[in-house]
């Protein structure tokens, strides 16, 4: 599950849609796994992660790595767990291990840019666009670009990037949530309301990083 990049505009700031505070960043976890279908340990690890059993998921991913130290899915799973725990240096090292085997891995590339916060501005944007030119169907890369734009308060650009991520992975609750947030900041309340509701529905079926209570509160504020 990929984490949200921004929060809905606060009610007292509704006249200033660019004033909404950014939420903490986290890693990007690849859901379109390339693992063999017979790997039950990876299946169990992912199911534990989805169910919020983080310790169990971590142990299962570590078990996979002992058997296959280059397993991209296990490395990405452990990296996402490390980010959730605030262990950012460990997460970065895990993502770099993925890139050692596959320098073009879009999830690891996007996650590293998210972890660094896009502090280099134009260089991060240029790097993401270069990656997208080679891999235009990668949801994590579009999502990372949306995160970069949201930190710069470029909400129109962020909305387009988030929507592209959602179009490529329509069941991802965090992609839906960030489409809603960007629309909200653009004062498109009716559409934002629709996507907040869709995000909550998707979060009932798949692990989500966004604050559900914040989404529910914003729905109440946007309802006619």
Tab-separated table of C-alpha atoms in Angstrom:
chain	number	residue	atom	x	y	z
A	1	UNK	CA	0.000	0.000	0.000
A	2	UNK	CA	1.289	3.415	-0.828
A	3	UNK	CA	1.015	6.182	1.733
A	4	UNK	CA	-0.734	9.506	1.384
A	5	UNK	CA	1.311	12.557	0.544
A	6	UNK	CA	-0.940	15.306	1.822
A	7	UNK	CA	-3.819	16.005	4.156
A	8	UNK	CA	-7.228	17.471	3.329
A	9	UNK	CA	-7.565	21.221	3.777
A	10	UNK	CA	-8.512	22.083	7.336
A	11	UNK	CA	-12.029	23.434	7.721
A	12	UNK	CA	-10.891	26.785	9.060
A	13	UNK	CA	-8.709	27.180	5.968
A	14	UNK	CA	-11.236	26.205	3.336
A	15	UNK	CA	-10.841	29.563	1.607
A	16	UNK	CA	-7.148	28.812	1.097
A	17	UNK	CA	-6.911	25.385	-0.540
A	18	UNK	CA	-3.138	25.551	-0.778
A	19	UNK	CA	-2.759	25.798	2.998
A	20	UNK	CA	-3.447	22.166	3.852
A	21	UNK	CA	-0.531	20.649	5.782
A	22	UNK	CA	1.468	17.781	4.348
A	23	UNK	CA	1.241	14.467	6.166
A	24	UNK	CA	4.374	12.419	6.939
A	25	UNK	CA	5.799	10.544	4.000
A	26	UNK	CA	6.387	6.809	4.007
A	27	UNK	CA	7.629	4.150	1.655
A	28	UNK	CA	6.014	2.680	-1.395
A	29	UNK	CA	5.161	-1.001	-1.356
A	30	UNK	CA	4.713	-2.835	-4.628
A	31	UNK	CA	1.401	-4.711	-4.758
A	32	UNK	CA	1.796	-6.087	-8.272
A	33	UNK	CA	4.172	-8.764	-7.005
A	34	UNK	CA	6.320	-10.694	-9.422
A	35	UNK	CA	6.833	-13.568	-6.990
A	36	UNK	CA	6.174	-17.176	-8.061
A	37	UNK	CA	2.610	-18.212	-7.228
A	38	UNK	CA	3.870	-21.164	-5.198
A	39	UNK	CA	5.774	-19.067	-2.641
A	40	UNK	CA	3.500	-19.476	0.364
A	41	UNK	CA	5.822	-17.604	2.722
A	42	UNK	CA	5.606	-14.444	0.635
A	43	UNK	CA	1.855	-14.876	0.373
A	44	UNK	CA	1.624	-15.162	4.155
A	45	UNK	CA	3.888	-12.152	4.678
A	46	UNK	CA	1.784	-9.999	2.375
A	47	UNK	CA	-1.464	-11.172	3.995
A	48	UNK	CA	-0.036	-10.333	7.434
A	49	UNK	CA	0.989	-6.889	6.191
A	50	UNK	CA	-2.468	-6.268	4.755
A	51	UNK	CA	-4.072	-7.320	8.041
A	52	UNK	CA	-1.819	-5.055	10.102
A	53	UNK	CA	0.159	-7.906	11.673
A	54	UNK	CA	3.443	-6.094	11.139
A	55	UNK	CA	5.644	-8.253	13.377
A	56	UNK	CA	4.438	-11.446	11.718
A	57	UNK	CA	4.940	-9.929	8.266
A	58	UNK	CA	8.476	-8.861	9.143
A	59	UNK	CA	9.391	-12.351	10.362
A	60	UNK	CA	7.992	-13.954	7.203
A	61	UNK	CA	9.848	-11.538	4.901
A	62	UNK	CA	13.077	-12.191	6.830
A	63	UNK	CA	12.508	-15.914	6.348
A	64	UNK	CA	12.231	-15.365	2.596
A	65	UNK	CA	15.459	-13.319	2.561
A	66	UNK	CA	17.353	-16.060	4.359
A	67	UNK	CA	16.390	-18.353	1.501
A	68	UNK	CA	16.771	-15.745	-1.269
A	69	UNK	CA	18.765	-12.631	-0.284
A	70	UNK	CA	17.888	-10.947	-3.593
A	71	UNK	CA	14.094	-11.329	-3.315
A	72	UNK	CA	12.735	-7.933	-4.427
A	73	UNK	CA	9.324	-8.543	-2.885
A	74	UNK	CA	10.777	-9.398	0.513
A	75	UNK	CA	13.143	-6.418	0.408
A	76	UNK	CA	10.321	-4.055	-0.562
A	77	UNK	CA	8.054	-5.479	2.109
A	78	UNK	CA	10.697	-5.026	4.803
A	79	UNK	CA	11.409	-1.513	3.534
A	80	UNK	CA	7.742	-0.560	3.803
A	81	UNK	CA	7.673	-1.933	7.348
A	82	UNK	CA	10.830	0.001	8.238
A	83	UNK	CA	9.281	3.237	6.976
A	84	UNK	CA	6.131	2.591	9.002
A	85	UNK	CA	8.371	2.150	12.057
A	86	UNK	CA	10.294	5.351	11.329
A	87	UNK	CA	13.518	3.455	10.553
A	88	UNK	CA	14.310	5.449	7.452
A	89	UNK	CA	17.993	4.557	7.139
A	90	UNK	CA	17.119	0.854	7.171
A	91	UNK	CA	14.400	1.457	4.577
A	92	UNK	CA	16.826	3.306	2.326
A	93	UNK	CA	19.362	0.475	2.547
A	94	UNK	CA	16.687	-2.076	1.660
A	95	UNK	CA	15.536	-0.077	-1.360
A	96	UNK	CA	19.159	0.248	-2.490
A	97	UNK	CA	19.526	-3.528	-2.260
A	98	UNK	CA	16.581	-3.847	-4.653
A	99	UNK	CA	18.250	-1.454	-7.076
A	100	UNK	CA	21.495	-3.416	-6.939
A	101	UNK	CA	19.665	-6.284	-8.631
A	102	UNK	CA	17.339	-4.185	-10.777
A	103	UNK	CA	18.448	-0.561	-11.213
A	104	UNK	CA	15.217	0.232	-13.065
A	105	UNK	CA	12.841	-1.065	-10.386
A	106	UNK	CA	10.170	1.685	-10.353
A	107	UNK	CA	8.943	1.024	-6.817
A	108	UNK	CA	12.376	1.318	-5.250
A	109	UNK	CA	13.186	4.386	-7.353
A	110	UNK	CA	9.958	6.125	-6.386
A	111	UNK	CA	10.309	5.163	-2.738
A	112	UNK	CA	13.800	6.596	-2.470
A	113	UNK	CA	12.649	9.893	-3.944
A	114	UNK	CA	9.769	9.938	-1.454
A	115	UNK	CA	12.125	9.178	1.426
A	116	UNK	CA	14.412	12.041	0.447
A	117	UNK	CA	11.442	14.377	0.288
A	118	UNK	CA	12.238	15.644	-3.179
A	119	UNK	CA	14.502	18.238	-1.609
A	120	UNK	CA	16.383	18.761	-4.825
A	121	UNK	CA	13.176	19.952	-6.499
A	122	UNK	CA	13.809	20.107	-10.215
A	123	UNK	CA	16.281	17.217	-10.207
A	124	UNK	CA	13.753	14.887	-8.563
A	125	UNK	CA	11.065	15.924	-11.023
A	126	UNK	CA	13.411	15.412	-13.949
A	127	UNK	CA	14.472	12.007	-12.639
A	128	UNK	CA	10.886	10.864	-12.160
A	129	UNK	CA	9.880	12.026	-15.628
A	130	UNK	CA	12.831	10.177	-17.127
A	131	UNK	CA	11.789	7.012	-15.317
A	132	UNK	CA	8.192	7.492	-16.431
A	133	UNK	CA	9.262	7.896	-20.045
A	134	UNK	CA	10.741	4.411	-19.830
A	135	UNK	CA	7.973	2.941	-17.642
A	136	UNK	CA	4.781	4.944	-18.253
A	137	UNK	CA	2.538	2.268	-16.723
A	138	UNK	CA	4.155	2.317	-13.274
A	139	UNK	CA	1.666	3.514	-10.621
A	140	UNK	CA	4.368	4.098	-7.948
A	141	UNK	CA	6.244	6.484	-10.224
A	142	UNK	CA	3.124	8.534	-10.970
A	143	UNK	CA	2.321	8.552	-7.262
A	144	UNK	CA	5.821	9.726	-6.361
A	145	UNK	CA	5.519	12.535	-8.906
A	146	UNK	CA	2.197	13.530	-7.339
A	147	UNK	CA	3.867	13.580	-3.925
A	148	UNK	CA	6.588	15.842	-5.263
A	149	UNK	CA	4.054	18.254	-6.741
A	150	UNK	CA	1.945	18.261	-3.571
A	151	UNK	CA	4.964	19.270	-1.475
A	152	UNK	CA	5.407	22.176	-3.885
A	153	UNK	CA	1.667	23.015	-3.623
A	154	UNK	CA	1.302	22.419	-7.372
A	155	UNK	CA	-2.116	20.926	-6.853
A	156	UNK	CA	-3.239	20.816	-10.466
A	157	UNK	CA	-0.127	18.888	-11.468
A	158	UNK	CA	-0.440	16.690	-8.376
A	159	UNK	CA	-4.047	15.861	-9.222
A	160	UNK	CA	-3.086	14.718	-12.710
A	161	UNK	CA	-0.251	12.547	-11.421
A	162	UNK	CA	-2.373	11.013	-8.662
A	163	UNK	CA	-5.201	10.344	-11.082
A	164	UNK	CA	-2.821	8.554	-13.442
A	165	UNK	CA	-1.630	6.346	-10.564
A	166	UNK	CA	-5.248	5.596	-9.688
A	167	UNK	CA	-6.145	4.840	-13.317
A	168	UNK	CA	-3.363	2.249	-13.427
A	169	UNK	CA	-4.218	0.760	-10.011
A	170	UNK	CA	-7.880	1.622	-9.308
A	171	UNK	CA	-8.178	-0.537	-6.180
A	172	UNK	CA	-5.402	1.234	-4.265
A	173	UNK	CA	-7.067	3.203	-1.441
A	174	UNK	CA	-4.176	5.630	-0.988
A	175	UNK	CA	-4.163	6.590	-4.651
A	176	UNK	CA	-7.895	7.316	-4.359
A	177	UNK	CA	-7.356	9.329	-1.188
A	178	UNK	CA	-4.691	11.505	-2.767
A	179	UNK	CA	-6.854	12.151	-5.812
A	180	UNK	CA	-9.484	13.363	-3.335
A	181	UNK	CA	-6.998	15.548	-1.464
A	182	UNK	CA	-5.715	17.203	-4.617
A	183	UNK	CA	-9.268	17.856	-5.858
A	184	UNK	CA	-10.116	19.244	-2.423
A	185	UNK	CA	-7.232	21.707	-2.598
A	186	UNK	CA	-8.419	22.712	-6.063
A	187	UNK	CA	-11.853	23.512	-4.560
A	188	UNK	CA	-13.583	20.770	-6.505
A	189	UNK	CA	-15.527	19.674	-3.473
A	190	UNK	CA	-18.143	17.546	-5.206
A	191	UNK	CA	-15.550	15.403	-6.966
A	192	UNK	CA	-13.346	15.302	-3.871
A	193	UNK	CA	-16.276	14.004	-1.840
A	194	UNK	CA	-16.774	11.195	-4.352
A	195	UNK	CA	-13.126	10.110	-4.162
A	196	UNK	CA	-12.968	10.324	-0.355
A	197	UNK	CA	-15.890	7.900	-0.257
A	198	UNK	CA	-14.247	5.632	-2.819
A	199	UNK	CA	-11.025	5.663	-0.784
A	200	UNK	CA	-12.837	4.585	2.378
A	201	UNK	CA	-14.598	1.792	0.512
A	202	UNK	CA	-11.317	0.582	-0.967
A	203	UNK	CA	-9.685	0.736	2.474
A	204	UNK	CA	-12.161	-1.879	3.682
A	205	UNK	CA	-10.634	-4.343	1.209
A	206	UNK	CA	-6.957	-3.398	1.195
A	207	UNK	CA	-4.481	-1.960	3.685
A	208	UNK	CA	-4.414	1.838	3.579
A	209	UNK	CA	-1.963	4.343	5.036
A	210	UNK	CA	-4.236	7.402	5.089
A	211	UNK	CA	-6.078	8.567	8.209
A	212	UNK	CA	-9.590	7.208	7.865
A	213	UNK	CA	-10.948	9.458	10.591
A	214	UNK	CA	-9.628	12.505	8.747
A	215	UNK	CA	-11.279	11.270	5.563
A	216	UNK	CA	-14.608	10.711	7.344
A	217	UNK	CA	-14.429	14.161	8.914
A	218	UNK	CA	-13.719	15.781	5.576
A	219	UNK	CA	-16.668	13.936	4.029
A	220	UNK	CA	-18.925	15.410	6.709
A	221	UNK	CA	-17.555	18.888	5.993
A	222	UNK	CA	-18.022	18.558	2.230
A	223	UNK	CA	-21.491	17.094	2.267
A	224	UNK	CA	-24.222	19.534	1.189
